[in-house]
Amino acid sequence: MNRIQLVRGDITKLEVDAIVNAANSSLTGGSGVDGAIHQAAGPRLLEECLKIRERQDGCPPGEAVITSGGNLKVKFVIHAVGPIWKDGSEDEHNILANAYRNSLVLAQANSVETIAFPNISTGIYGFPKIPAAEIAIREVKDFLTKDDSIQTVTFCCFDEENFDIYNQLLNKAP
Ligand code: ADP
């Protein structure tokens, strides 16, 4: 079976071991997918995020932290912080790659077998969608070649534009 899957829809509805949240550094929730995840998961998620925040003063861009799934049908939510796009000269590409990689490292450390990612940074943070998708796919493929504990990684695209971009890139010959 292909270990990389593509779906279009709302990530809060997926039944996987872990979903990734496109969080912000303060870990206090926000709009977009972050708001949807906190809304669906209930107040426990924010409580857990605030505890992490007390311990380590938030989460810098490129890093990720893990909580329970609250009321969601997942064991974990991995809160990854992507870069805010400026003009591409502020290390945004590497920071985005780190956000994907560090999420996968956390997933592996917590015995996650199935994980779903939203299109980190491509909403309010304004990262151009095509390079963001190329980075996401490259990082996931790289990771999966070195790891055999994660069975499937699902890219969950909410908007049609991202879905079409992923569809094209994933169906291109390697
Ligand atoms: P960021 O601040 O990292 O850009 P956003 O939440 O604004 O985060 O957007 C990231 C991506 O999440 C966008 O592509 C947006 O279409 C998508 N998105 C928004 N709501 C959901 C949802 N419920 N499930 C999956 N993806 C979502």
PDB file of C-alpha atoms and ligand atoms in Angstrom:
ATOM      1  CA  MET A   1       0.000   0.000   0.000  1.00  0.00           C
ATOM      2  CA  ASN A   2       1.116   3.517  -0.681  1.00  0.00           C
ATOM      3  CA  ARG A   3       2.295   5.010   2.590  1.00  0.00           C
ATOM      4  CA  ILE A   4       1.377   8.517   1.430  1.00  0.00           C
ATOM      5  CA  GLN A   5      -2.322   9.298   1.112  1.00  0.00           C
ATOM      6  CA  LEU A   6      -4.154  12.393  -0.061  1.00  0.00           C
ATOM      7  CA  VAL A   7      -7.609  13.452   1.073  1.00  0.00           C
ATOM      8  CA  ARG A   8      -9.628  16.613   0.771  1.00  0.00           C
ATOM      9  CA  GLY A   9     -11.600  17.768   3.801  1.00  0.00           C
ATOM     10  CA  ASP A  10     -11.636  18.659   7.445  1.00  0.00           C
ATOM     11  CA  ILE A  11      -8.723  17.182   9.386  1.00  0.00           C
ATOM     12  CA  THR A  12     -10.753  17.038  12.609  1.00  0.00           C
ATOM     13  CA  LYS A  13     -12.902  14.301  11.066  1.00  0.00           C
ATOM     14  CA  LEU A  14     -10.046  11.901  10.365  1.00  0.00           C
ATOM     15  CA  GLU A  15      -9.572   8.720  12.346  1.00  0.00           C
ATOM     16  CA  VAL A  16      -5.832   8.385  12.557  1.00  0.00           C
ATOM     17  CA  ASP A  17      -3.434   8.033  15.482  1.00  0.00           C
ATOM     18  CA  ALA A  18      -2.342  11.662  15.273  1.00  0.00           C
ATOM     19  CA  ILE A  19      -3.290  14.825  13.451  1.00  0.00           C
ATOM     20  CA  VAL A  20      -0.923  17.735  13.079  1.00  0.00           C
ATOM     21  CA  ASN A  21      -2.094  21.225  13.919  1.00  0.00           C
ATOM     22  CA  ALA A  22      -0.733  24.332  12.168  1.00  0.00           C
ATOM     23  CA  ALA A  23      -0.269  26.088  15.488  1.00  0.00           C
ATOM     24  CA  ASN A  24       1.278  29.413  16.374  1.00  0.00           C
ATOM     25  CA  SER A  25       4.216  29.955  18.706  1.00  0.00           C
ATOM     26  CA  SER A  26       2.041  30.941  21.636  1.00  0.00           C
ATOM     27  CA  LEU A  27       0.163  27.601  21.504  1.00  0.00           C
ATOM     28  CA  THR A  28      -2.987  29.444  22.539  1.00  0.00           C
ATOM     29  CA  GLY A  29      -5.119  28.491  19.560  1.00  0.00           C
ATOM     30  CA  GLY A  30      -6.108  30.738  16.700  1.00  0.00           C
ATOM     31  CA  SER A  31      -8.096  30.732  13.513  1.00  0.00           C
ATOM     32  CA  GLY A  32      -8.011  28.399  10.514  1.00  0.00           C
ATOM     33  CA  VAL A  33      -7.174  24.783  11.159  1.00  0.00           C
ATOM     34  CA  ASP A  34      -5.926  25.653  14.663  1.00  0.00           C
ATOM     35  CA  GLY A  35      -9.343  27.038  15.591  1.00  0.00           C
ATOM     36  CA  ALA A  36     -11.128  24.056  14.057  1.00  0.00           C
ATOM     37  CA  ILE A  37      -8.972  21.574  15.972  1.00  0.00           C
ATOM     38  CA  HIS A  38      -9.382  23.338  19.323  1.00  0.00           C
ATOM     39  CA  GLN A  39     -13.121  23.684  18.740  1.00  0.00           C
ATOM     40  CA  ALA A  40     -13.535  19.993  17.978  1.00  0.00           C
ATOM     41  CA  ALA A  41     -11.123  18.760  20.649  1.00  0.00           C
ATOM     42  CA  GLY A  42     -12.620  20.783  23.497  1.00  0.00           C
ATOM     43  CA  PRO A  43     -11.017  22.781  26.316  1.00  0.00           C
ATOM     44  CA  ARG A  44      -8.638  20.051  27.456  1.00  0.00           C
ATOM     45  CA  LEU A  45      -6.455  20.694  24.437  1.00  0.00           C
ATOM     46  CA  LEU A  46      -5.886  24.320  25.343  1.00  0.00           C
ATOM     47  CA  GLU A  47      -5.203  23.357  28.969  1.00  0.00           C
ATOM     48  CA  GLU A  48      -2.513  20.944  27.825  1.00  0.00           C
ATOM     49  CA  CYS A  49      -1.056  23.552  25.464  1.00  0.00           C
ATOM     50  CA  LEU A  50      -0.916  26.107  28.257  1.00  0.00           C
ATOM     51  CA  LYS A  51       0.915  23.641  30.490  1.00  0.00           C
ATOM     52  CA  ILE A  52       3.541  23.125  27.795  1.00  0.00           C
ATOM     53  CA  ARG A  53       3.766  26.877  27.373  1.00  0.00           C
ATOM     54  CA  GLU A  54       4.484  27.307  31.092  1.00  0.00           C
ATOM     55  CA  ARG A  55       7.169  24.659  30.896  1.00  0.00           C
ATOM     56  CA  GLN A  56       8.991  25.803  27.784  1.00  0.00           C
ATOM     57  CA  ASP A  57       7.670  29.232  26.900  1.00  0.00           C
ATOM     58  CA  GLY A  58       5.733  28.332  23.748  1.00  0.00           C
ATOM     59  CA  CYS A  59       7.036  26.682  20.617  1.00  0.00           C
ATOM     60  CA  PRO A  60       9.374  28.383  18.144  1.00  0.00           C
ATOM     61  CA  PRO A  61       8.761  28.168  14.388  1.00  0.00           C
ATOM     62  CA  GLY A  62       9.981  24.867  12.983  1.00  0.00           C
ATOM     63  CA  GLU A  63       9.364  22.996  16.236  1.00  0.00           C
ATOM     64  CA  ALA A  64       6.451  20.855  17.388  1.00  0.00           C
ATOM     65  CA  VAL A  65       4.873  19.702  20.657  1.00  0.00           C
ATOM     66  CA  ILE A  66       2.413  16.905  21.394  1.00  0.00           C
ATOM     67  CA  THR A  67      -0.811  16.725  23.400  1.00  0.00           C
ATOM     68  CA  SER A  68      -3.650  14.268  23.729  1.00  0.00           C
ATOM     69  CA  GLY A  69      -6.452  14.428  21.192  1.00  0.00           C
ATOM     70  CA  GLY A  70      -9.019  15.732  23.675  1.00  0.00           C
ATOM     71  CA  ASN A  71     -12.474  14.844  22.351  1.00  0.00           C
ATOM     72  CA  LEU A  72     -11.178  14.023  18.890  1.00  0.00           C
ATOM     73  CA  LYS A  73     -10.983  10.465  17.592  1.00  0.00           C
ATOM     74  CA  VAL A  74      -7.199  10.620  17.604  1.00  0.00           C
ATOM     75  CA  LYS A  75      -4.690   9.701  20.276  1.00  0.00           C
ATOM     76  CA  PHE A  76      -2.572  12.783  19.764  1.00  0.00           C
ATOM     77  CA  VAL A  77      -2.491  16.252  18.321  1.00  0.00           C
ATOM     78  CA  ILE A  78       0.964  17.342  17.240  1.00  0.00           C
ATOM     79  CA  HIS A  79       1.149  21.127  17.275  1.00  0.00           C
ATOM     80  CA  ALA A  80       3.688  22.248  14.689  1.00  0.00           C
ATOM     81  CA  VAL A  81       4.591  25.872  14.162  1.00  0.00           C
ATOM     82  CA  GLY A  82       5.309  26.862  10.579  1.00  0.00           C
ATOM     83  CA  PRO A  83       7.005  30.029   9.396  1.00  0.00           C
ATOM     84  CA  ILE A  84       5.203  33.257   8.619  1.00  0.00           C
ATOM     85  CA  TRP A  85       6.026  33.945   4.948  1.00  0.00           C
ATOM     86  CA  LYS A  86       7.809  37.242   4.345  1.00  0.00           C
ATOM     87  CA  ASP A  87       9.719  37.112   1.065  1.00  0.00           C
ATOM     88  CA  GLY A  88      11.534  33.798   1.230  1.00  0.00           C
ATOM     89  CA  SER A  89      14.771  35.272   2.527  1.00  0.00           C
ATOM     90  CA  GLU A  90      14.070  34.624   6.217  1.00  0.00           C
ATOM     91  CA  ASP A  91      14.768  30.891   6.196  1.00  0.00           C
ATOM     92  CA  GLU A  92      11.075  30.168   5.662  1.00  0.00           C
ATOM     93  CA  HIS A  93      11.776  27.075   3.496  1.00  0.00           C
ATOM     94  CA  ASN A  94      13.993  25.425   6.108  1.00  0.00           C
ATOM     95  CA  ILE A  95      11.653  26.335   8.936  1.00  0.00           C
ATOM     96  CA  LEU A  96       8.731  24.731   7.101  1.00  0.00           C
ATOM     97  CA  ALA A  97      10.791  21.603   6.423  1.00  0.00           C
ATOM     98  CA  ASN A  98      11.721  21.462  10.119  1.00  0.00           C
ATOM     99  CA  ALA A  99       8.063  21.733  11.140  1.00  0.00           C
ATOM    100  CA  TYR A 100       7.231  18.629   9.073  1.00  0.00           C
ATOM    101  CA  ARG A 101      10.328  16.734  10.157  1.00  0.00           C
ATOM    102  CA  ASN A 102       9.953  17.504  13.851  1.00  0.00           C
ATOM    103  CA  SER A 103       6.303  16.458  13.741  1.00  0.00           C
ATOM    104  CA  LEU A 104       7.339  13.113  12.288  1.00  0.00           C
ATOM    105  CA  VAL A 105      10.077  12.699  14.909  1.00  0.00           C
ATOM    106  CA  LEU A 106       7.490  13.271  17.656  1.00  0.00           C
ATOM    107  CA  ALA A 107       5.092  10.872  15.984  1.00  0.00           C
ATOM    108  CA  GLN A 108       7.755   8.182  15.786  1.00  0.00           C
ATOM    109  CA  ALA A 109       8.725   8.716  19.444  1.00  0.00           C
ATOM    110  CA  ASN A 110       5.084   8.198  20.448  1.00  0.00           C
ATOM    111  CA  SER A 111       4.563   5.060  18.353  1.00  0.00           C
ATOM    112  CA  VAL A 112       2.163   6.797  15.983  1.00  0.00           C
ATOM    113  CA  GLU A 113       1.412   4.593  12.994  1.00  0.00           C
ATOM    114  CA  THR A 114      -0.996   6.835  11.101  1.00  0.00           C
ATOM    115  CA  ILE A 115      -0.690  10.612  10.932  1.00  0.00           C
ATOM    116  CA  ALA A 116      -2.352  13.406   8.963  1.00  0.00           C
ATOM    117  CA  PHE A 117      -0.961  16.830   8.099  1.00  0.00           C
ATOM    118  CA  PRO A 118      -2.776  19.988   7.073  1.00  0.00           C
ATOM    119  CA  ASN A 119      -1.007  22.326   4.643  1.00  0.00           C
ATOM    120  CA  ILE A 120       1.069  24.101   7.268  1.00  0.00           C
ATOM    121  CA  SER A 121       1.691  27.835   6.726  1.00  0.00           C
ATOM    122  CA  THR A 122      -0.330  28.061   3.501  1.00  0.00           C
ATOM    123  CA  GLY A 123      -3.288  29.870   5.063  1.00  0.00           C
ATOM    124  CA  ILE A 124      -2.929  32.994   7.146  1.00  0.00           C
ATOM    125  CA  TYR A 125       0.864  32.574   7.267  1.00  0.00           C
ATOM    126  CA  GLY A 126       0.951  33.067   3.491  1.00  0.00           C
ATOM    127  CA  PHE A 127       3.586  30.539   2.359  1.00  0.00           C
ATOM    128  CA  PRO A 128       3.202  30.026  -1.436  1.00  0.00           C
ATOM    129  CA  LYS A 129       1.322  26.781  -1.924  1.00  0.00           C
ATOM    130  CA  ILE A 130       3.413  25.020  -4.579  1.00  0.00           C
ATOM    131  CA  PRO A 131       6.790  25.274  -2.807  1.00  0.00           C
ATOM    132  CA  ALA A 132       5.072  24.472   0.506  1.00  0.00           C
ATOM    133  CA  ALA A 133       3.671  21.257  -0.984  1.00  0.00           C
ATOM    134  CA  GLU A 134       7.047  20.351  -2.524  1.00  0.00           C
ATOM    135  CA  ILE A 135       8.727  20.758   0.860  1.00  0.00           C
ATOM    136  CA  ALA A 136       6.020  18.776   2.685  1.00  0.00           C
ATOM    137  CA  ILE A 137       6.185  15.876   0.226  1.00  0.00           C
ATOM    138  CA  ARG A 138       9.991  15.846   0.159  1.00  0.00           C
ATOM    139  CA  GLU A 139      10.264  15.775   3.950  1.00  0.00           C
ATOM    140  CA  VAL A 140       7.663  13.053   4.357  1.00  0.00           C
ATOM    141  CA  LYS A 141       9.206  10.885   1.635  1.00  0.00           C
ATOM    142  CA  ASP A 142      12.688  11.333   3.115  1.00  0.00           C
ATOM    143  CA  PHE A 143      11.457  10.419   6.549  1.00  0.00           C
ATOM    144  CA  LEU A 144       9.555   7.351   5.411  1.00  0.00           C
ATOM    145  CA  THR A 145      12.564   5.931   3.620  1.00  0.00           C
ATOM    146  CA  LYS A 146      14.421   5.913   6.946  1.00  0.00           C
ATOM    147  CA  ASP A 147      11.511   4.875   9.164  1.00  0.00           C
ATOM    148  CA  ASP A 148       9.307   1.839   9.083  1.00  0.00           C
ATOM    149  CA  SER A 149       7.194   2.477  12.172  1.00  0.00           C
ATOM    150  CA  ILE A 150       4.878   5.022  10.549  1.00  0.00           C
ATOM    151  CA  GLN A 151       2.504   3.186   8.232  1.00  0.00           C
ATOM    152  CA  THR A 152       0.695   6.023   6.521  1.00  0.00           C
ATOM    153  CA  VAL A 153       0.996   9.774   6.241  1.00  0.00           C
ATOM    154  CA  THR A 154      -2.117  11.545   4.980  1.00  0.00           C
ATOM    155  CA  PHE A 155      -2.000  15.003   3.468  1.00  0.00           C
ATOM    156  CA  CYS A 156      -5.355  16.541   4.318  1.00  0.00           C
ATOM    157  CA  CYS A 157      -6.108  19.464   2.001  1.00  0.00           C
ATOM    158  CA  PHE A 158      -8.975  21.723   2.919  1.00  0.00           C
ATOM    159  CA  ASP A 159      -8.975  23.932  -0.148  1.00  0.00           C
ATOM    160  CA  GLU A 160      -9.229  22.804  -3.751  1.00  0.00           C
ATOM    161  CA  GLU A 161      -6.075  24.619  -4.830  1.00  0.00           C
ATOM    162  CA  ASN A 162      -3.879  22.725  -2.378  1.00  0.00           C
ATOM    163  CA  PHE A 163      -5.618  19.454  -3.194  1.00  0.00           C
ATOM    164  CA  ASP A 164      -4.921  19.910  -6.905  1.00  0.00           C
ATOM    165  CA  ILE A 165      -1.271  20.811  -6.247  1.00  0.00           C
ATOM    166  CA  TYR A 166      -0.718  17.725  -4.068  1.00  0.00           C
ATOM    167  CA  ASN A 167      -2.564  15.532  -6.528  1.00  0.00           C
ATOM    168  CA  GLN A 168      -0.249  16.632  -9.312  1.00  0.00           C
ATOM    169  CA  LEU A 169       2.956  16.404  -7.310  1.00  0.00           C
ATOM    170  CA  LEU A 170       2.150  13.018  -5.778  1.00  0.00           C
ATOM    171  CA  ASN A 171       1.204  11.506  -9.108  1.00  0.00           C
ATOM    172  CA  LYS A 172       4.338  12.708 -10.853  1.00  0.00           C
ATOM    173  CA  ALA A 173       6.905  10.037 -11.597  1.00  0.00           C
ATOM    174  CA  PRO A 174       9.520   9.933  -8.825  1.00  0.00           C
TER     175      PRO A 174
HETATM  176  P1  ADP B   1      -1.240  28.893   8.926  1.00  0.00           P
HETATM  177  O1  ADP B   1      -1.345  30.008   9.933  1.00  0.00           O
HETATM  178  O2  ADP B   1      -0.156  27.890   9.269  1.00  0.00           O
HETATM  179  O3  ADP B   1      -1.157  29.404   7.529  1.00  0.00           O
HETATM  180  P2  ADP B   1      -4.061  28.203   8.568  1.00  0.00           P
HETATM  181  O4  ADP B   1      -4.937  27.446   9.500  1.00  0.00           O
HETATM  182  O5  ADP B   1      -4.416  29.621   8.285  1.00  0.00           O
HETATM  183  O6  ADP B   1      -2.578  28.056   9.152  1.00  0.00           O
HETATM  184  O7  ADP B   1      -3.974  27.454   7.196  1.00  0.00           O
HETATM  185  C1  ADP B   1      -3.250  26.263   6.988  1.00  0.00           C
HETATM  186  C2  ADP B   1      -4.024  25.368   6.056  1.00  0.00           C
HETATM  187  O8  ADP B   1      -5.075  24.740   6.779  1.00  0.00           O
HETATM  188  C3  ADP B   1      -4.687  26.097   4.894  1.00  0.00           C
HETATM  189  O9  ADP B   1      -4.345  25.419   3.696  1.00  0.00           O
HETATM  190  C4  ADP B   1      -6.182  25.958   5.181  1.00  0.00           C
HETATM  191  O10 ADP B   1      -6.920  25.822   3.973  1.00  0.00           O
HETATM  192  C5  ADP B   1      -6.214  24.678   5.975  1.00  0.00           C
HETATM  193  N1  ADP B   1      -7.385  24.435   6.842  1.00  0.00           N
HETATM  194  C6  ADP B   1      -8.240  25.302   7.411  1.00  0.00           C
HETATM  195  N2  ADP B   1      -9.179  24.650   8.137  1.00  0.00           N
HETATM  196  C7  ADP B   1      -8.899  23.320   8.027  1.00  0.00           C
HETATM  197  C8  ADP B   1      -9.476  22.110   8.511  1.00  0.00           C
HETATM  198  N3  ADP B   1     -10.553  22.115   9.301  1.00  0.00           N
HETATM  199  N4  ADP B   1      -8.902  20.922   8.175  1.00  0.00           N
HETATM  200  C9  ADP B   1      -7.804  20.890   7.389  1.00  0.00           C
HETATM  201  N5  ADP B   1      -7.197  21.973   6.897  1.00  0.00           N
HETATM  202  C10 ADP B   1      -7.738  23.186   7.203  1.00  0.00           C
END
